[in-house]
Amino acid sequence: MRVAILRYEKLPSFITWDIPDIEELFSDEIMLVNEFQSRGHHASQVIWSDPAIDWSYYDLALIRSTWDYIDRREEFLKVLTGIEASTCKLYNPLKAVQWNSDKLYLFDLQQWEVPIVPTYEAAGCDLKVLIDSFSKKNWLEAVLKPIVGGGGADVYRLNTNEIFSKYETLKKSQPHNKYLIQPLVDSVITEGEWSYVYINGDLCYTL
């Protein structure tokens, strides 16, 4: 079996600092390549956006370190659609990737009665009314974040009364971006966030 392990073309635009050993970021992927090869398969890291790739050459494609998709989401989804249309099996379901590659999935979770932090689409609400409601609920700080992003990039922690002016500034400087607004959850600052990883319904580990 020929396996393509998808990786980025370039680091996301929000990373502006030097990384001494970029290849060290892929140590777990090297382990994955070696494991595939130890089982008699041919596996290699492949830049997802390389136009020269014939996806039908591969039997399986795994999404791994495709971090620059946050700068090129539509192109990324187009490439995955091309993989899906080839004879190569995209191991990460395309519909799932399309769904969770932007944060609007939160509204689906809310509709399915999954508890979420109260979330509002900036472009779809009256910000002055929203700010007033935050104040009435004693939500003194808010988070303004792009619907497509990662690593905390372009996420702003604001006093509630700063929401309107900051969003107006972002609309001018980044007119193609869409934003969500949430009240700041204090425990994110004091305790951090936890991720629970399940495989086949079983809790495997916590991050």
Short mmCIF file of C-alpha atoms in Angstrom, two decimals:
data_model
loop_
_atom_site.label_atom_id
_atom_site.label_comp_id
_atom_site.label_asym_id
_atom_site.label_seq_id
_atom_site.Cartn_x
_atom_site.Cartn_y
_atom_site.Cartn_z
CA MET A 1 0.00 0.00 0.00
CA ARG A 2 1.26 3.48 -0.89
CA VAL A 3 0.47 6.07 1.80
CA ALA A 4 0.66 9.86 1.46
CA ILE A 5 1.08 11.65 4.79
CA LEU A 6 -0.05 15.20 4.06
CA ARG A 7 2.06 18.07 5.39
CA TYR A 8 2.19 21.84 4.93
CA GLU A 9 3.87 23.73 2.09
CA LYS A 10 4.89 26.63 4.31
CA LEU A 11 4.28 27.61 7.89
CA PRO A 12 1.05 29.51 8.60
CA SER A 13 1.35 33.25 8.13
CA PHE A 14 0.95 34.00 11.84
CA ILE A 15 4.29 32.30 12.61
CA THR A 16 6.75 35.14 12.20
CA TRP A 17 9.53 33.89 14.48
CA ASP A 18 12.49 31.66 13.65
CA ILE A 19 12.24 27.93 14.30
CA PRO A 20 15.78 26.53 14.60
CA ASP A 21 14.92 22.98 13.52
CA ILE A 22 11.68 22.81 11.56
CA GLU A 23 12.08 19.13 10.81
CA GLU A 24 11.93 18.42 14.53
CA LEU A 25 8.24 19.35 14.29
CA PHE A 26 7.72 16.19 12.27
CA SER A 27 9.31 13.66 14.61
CA ASP A 28 5.96 11.93 15.17
CA GLU A 29 5.36 11.76 11.42
CA ILE A 30 8.73 10.13 10.88
CA MET A 31 7.71 7.53 13.45
CA LEU A 32 4.49 7.00 11.51
CA VAL A 33 6.37 6.60 8.22
CA ASN A 34 8.72 4.09 9.83
CA GLU A 35 5.81 2.14 11.32
CA PHE A 36 4.07 1.88 7.95
CA GLN A 37 7.29 0.74 6.33
CA SER A 38 7.93 -1.85 9.05
CA ARG A 39 4.57 -3.35 8.12
CA GLY A 40 5.48 -3.61 4.45
CA HIS A 41 3.85 -0.40 3.17
CA HIS A 42 5.44 2.53 1.34
CA ALA A 43 4.74 5.79 3.18
CA SER A 44 6.05 9.29 2.55
CA GLN A 45 5.38 12.87 3.57
CA VAL A 46 3.66 14.80 0.79
CA ILE A 47 3.03 18.54 0.50
CA TRP A 48 -0.75 18.76 0.15
CA SER A 49 -0.67 21.69 -2.29
CA ASP A 50 1.91 20.26 -4.74
CA PRO A 51 0.18 20.52 -8.16
CA ALA A 52 2.46 17.85 -9.65
CA ILE A 53 1.05 15.06 -7.48
CA ASP A 54 -1.02 12.36 -9.12
CA TRP A 55 -3.20 11.28 -6.22
CA SER A 56 -4.14 8.06 -7.97
CA TYR A 57 -0.55 6.91 -7.42
CA TYR A 58 -1.39 6.58 -3.71
CA ASP A 59 -3.77 4.16 -2.07
CA LEU A 60 -4.31 6.19 1.10
CA ALA A 61 -3.94 9.85 2.14
CA LEU A 62 -3.70 10.92 5.79
CA ILE A 63 -4.12 14.53 6.90
CA ARG A 64 -1.39 15.35 9.38
CA SER A 65 0.56 18.66 9.48
CA THR A 66 -1.42 20.67 6.92
CA TRP A 67 -1.22 23.74 9.16
CA ASP A 68 -1.18 26.33 6.35
CA TYR A 69 -4.75 25.40 5.41
CA ILE A 70 -5.87 28.23 7.70
CA ASP A 71 -4.48 30.71 5.15
CA ARG A 72 -5.85 28.78 2.14
CA ARG A 73 -8.93 26.91 3.30
CA GLU A 74 -10.81 26.91 -0.01
CA GLU A 75 -7.73 25.68 -1.89
CA PHE A 76 -7.19 23.01 0.77
CA LEU A 77 -10.75 21.72 0.48
CA LYS A 78 -10.47 21.74 -3.31
CA VAL A 79 -7.36 19.55 -3.11
CA LEU A 80 -9.10 17.15 -0.73
CA THR A 81 -12.06 16.98 -3.09
CA GLY A 82 -9.61 16.04 -5.85
CA ILE A 83 -8.15 13.28 -3.67
CA GLU A 84 -11.65 12.01 -2.96
CA ALA A 85 -12.39 11.93 -6.70
CA SER A 86 -9.25 9.90 -7.41
CA THR A 87 -8.62 6.23 -6.65
CA CYS A 88 -6.81 7.29 -3.47
CA LYS A 89 -8.79 6.91 -0.25
CA LEU A 90 -8.88 10.06 1.89
CA TYR A 91 -8.74 8.54 5.35
CA ASN A 92 -10.09 11.65 7.08
CA PRO A 93 -13.71 11.91 5.83
CA LEU A 94 -14.05 14.90 3.49
CA LYS A 95 -17.42 15.94 4.91
CA ALA A 96 -15.97 15.99 8.43
CA VAL A 97 -13.02 18.13 7.32
CA GLN A 98 -15.31 20.53 5.48
CA TRP A 99 -17.47 20.80 8.58
CA ASN A 100 -14.82 21.36 11.23
CA SER A 101 -12.30 23.42 9.24
CA ASP A 102 -14.14 26.55 10.33
CA LYS A 103 -15.62 27.36 13.71
CA LEU A 104 -19.18 27.75 12.44
CA TYR A 105 -19.58 24.11 13.46
CA LEU A 106 -20.19 25.51 16.94
CA PHE A 107 -23.67 26.55 15.85
CA ASP A 108 -24.40 22.98 14.75
CA LEU A 109 -23.28 21.71 18.14
CA GLN A 110 -25.53 24.25 19.81
CA GLN A 111 -28.46 23.12 17.67
CA TRP A 112 -27.75 19.52 18.69
CA GLU A 113 -27.90 20.64 22.34
CA VAL A 114 -24.18 20.14 22.95
CA PRO A 115 -23.07 22.68 25.60
CA ILE A 116 -20.84 25.39 24.12
CA VAL A 117 -19.55 28.78 25.21
CA PRO A 118 -22.16 31.37 24.09
CA THR A 119 -21.08 32.25 20.56
CA TYR A 120 -22.19 35.00 18.20
CA GLU A 121 -21.29 35.67 14.58
CA ALA A 122 -20.03 39.24 14.46
CA ALA A 123 -21.43 39.98 11.02
CA GLY A 124 -24.84 38.59 11.89
CA CYS A 125 -25.76 40.58 14.98
CA ASP A 126 -26.27 44.12 16.19
CA LEU A 127 -23.03 44.66 18.08
CA LYS A 128 -24.38 47.47 20.24
CA VAL A 129 -27.24 45.23 21.39
CA LEU A 130 -24.80 42.38 21.95
CA ILE A 131 -22.45 44.56 23.99
CA ASP A 132 -25.37 45.71 26.10
CA SER A 133 -26.43 42.10 26.74
CA PHE A 134 -22.85 41.19 27.74
CA SER A 135 -22.84 44.02 30.25
CA LYS A 136 -26.19 42.97 31.71
CA LYS A 137 -24.84 39.43 32.18
CA ASN A 138 -21.71 40.86 33.82
CA TRP A 139 -19.50 39.48 31.03
CA LEU A 140 -16.78 42.08 31.32
CA GLU A 141 -14.34 40.56 28.82
CA ALA A 142 -14.83 39.00 25.43
CA VAL A 143 -12.92 37.05 22.80
CA LEU A 144 -13.01 38.02 19.13
CA LYS A 145 -11.71 35.27 16.86
CA PRO A 146 -11.68 34.40 13.13
CA ILE A 147 -13.87 31.51 12.07
CA VAL A 148 -10.86 29.92 10.36
CA GLY A 149 -7.71 29.81 12.43
CA GLY A 150 -5.39 27.89 14.68
CA GLY A 151 -2.80 28.34 17.40
CA GLY A 152 -4.58 31.38 18.80
CA ALA A 153 -3.74 33.39 15.67
CA ASP A 154 -5.61 36.71 15.39
CA VAL A 155 -7.61 36.00 18.54
CA TYR A 156 -8.26 39.13 20.58
CA ARG A 157 -9.08 39.37 24.28
CA LEU A 158 -11.03 42.57 24.82
CA ASN A 159 -12.97 44.51 27.38
CA THR A 160 -16.62 44.26 26.41
CA ASN A 161 -16.80 47.94 25.48
CA GLU A 162 -13.93 47.48 22.98
CA ILE A 163 -15.74 44.92 20.81
CA PHE A 164 -17.37 47.38 18.44
CA SER A 165 -14.29 49.49 17.67
CA LYS A 166 -12.01 46.47 17.28
CA TYR A 167 -14.38 44.71 14.92
CA GLU A 168 -14.81 47.85 12.82
CA THR A 169 -11.02 48.10 12.53
CA LEU A 170 -10.71 44.44 11.50
CA LYS A 171 -13.41 44.81 8.86
CA LYS A 172 -11.26 47.46 7.18
CA SER A 173 -7.89 45.75 7.56
CA GLN A 174 -9.07 42.16 6.92
CA PRO A 175 -12.31 42.49 4.93
CA HIS A 176 -12.34 38.84 3.82
CA ASN A 177 -12.23 37.39 7.34
CA LYS A 178 -15.30 36.50 9.37
CA TYR A 179 -15.31 36.63 13.16
CA LEU A 180 -17.01 35.10 16.17
CA ILE A 181 -17.55 36.76 19.53
CA GLN A 182 -17.64 34.89 22.84
CA PRO A 183 -17.52 35.92 26.48
CA LEU A 184 -14.12 35.18 28.01
CA VAL A 185 -14.18 31.95 30.02
CA ASP A 186 -12.02 32.64 33.06
CA SER A 187 -11.01 29.00 33.50
CA VAL A 188 -9.20 29.11 30.15
CA ILE A 189 -6.86 31.64 31.75
CA THR A 190 -6.63 30.09 35.21
CA GLU A 191 -6.73 26.38 34.36
CA GLY A 192 -6.16 26.10 30.61
CA GLU A 193 -8.09 23.88 28.22
CA TRP A 194 -8.38 20.09 28.09
CA SER A 195 -8.69 17.87 25.04
CA TYR A 196 -10.06 14.36 25.35
CA VAL A 197 -9.07 11.87 22.65
CA TYR A 198 -11.43 8.98 21.94
CA ILE A 199 -10.86 6.06 19.58
CA ASN A 200 -13.81 3.75 18.86
CA GLY A 201 -15.67 5.37 21.74
CA ASP A 202 -12.95 4.66 24.31
CA LEU A 203 -11.08 7.47 26.08
CA CYS A 204 -7.43 6.99 25.12
CA TYR A 205 -5.73 9.97 26.68
CA THR A 206 -6.20 13.58 27.78
CA LEU A 207 -4.19 16.59 26.69
#
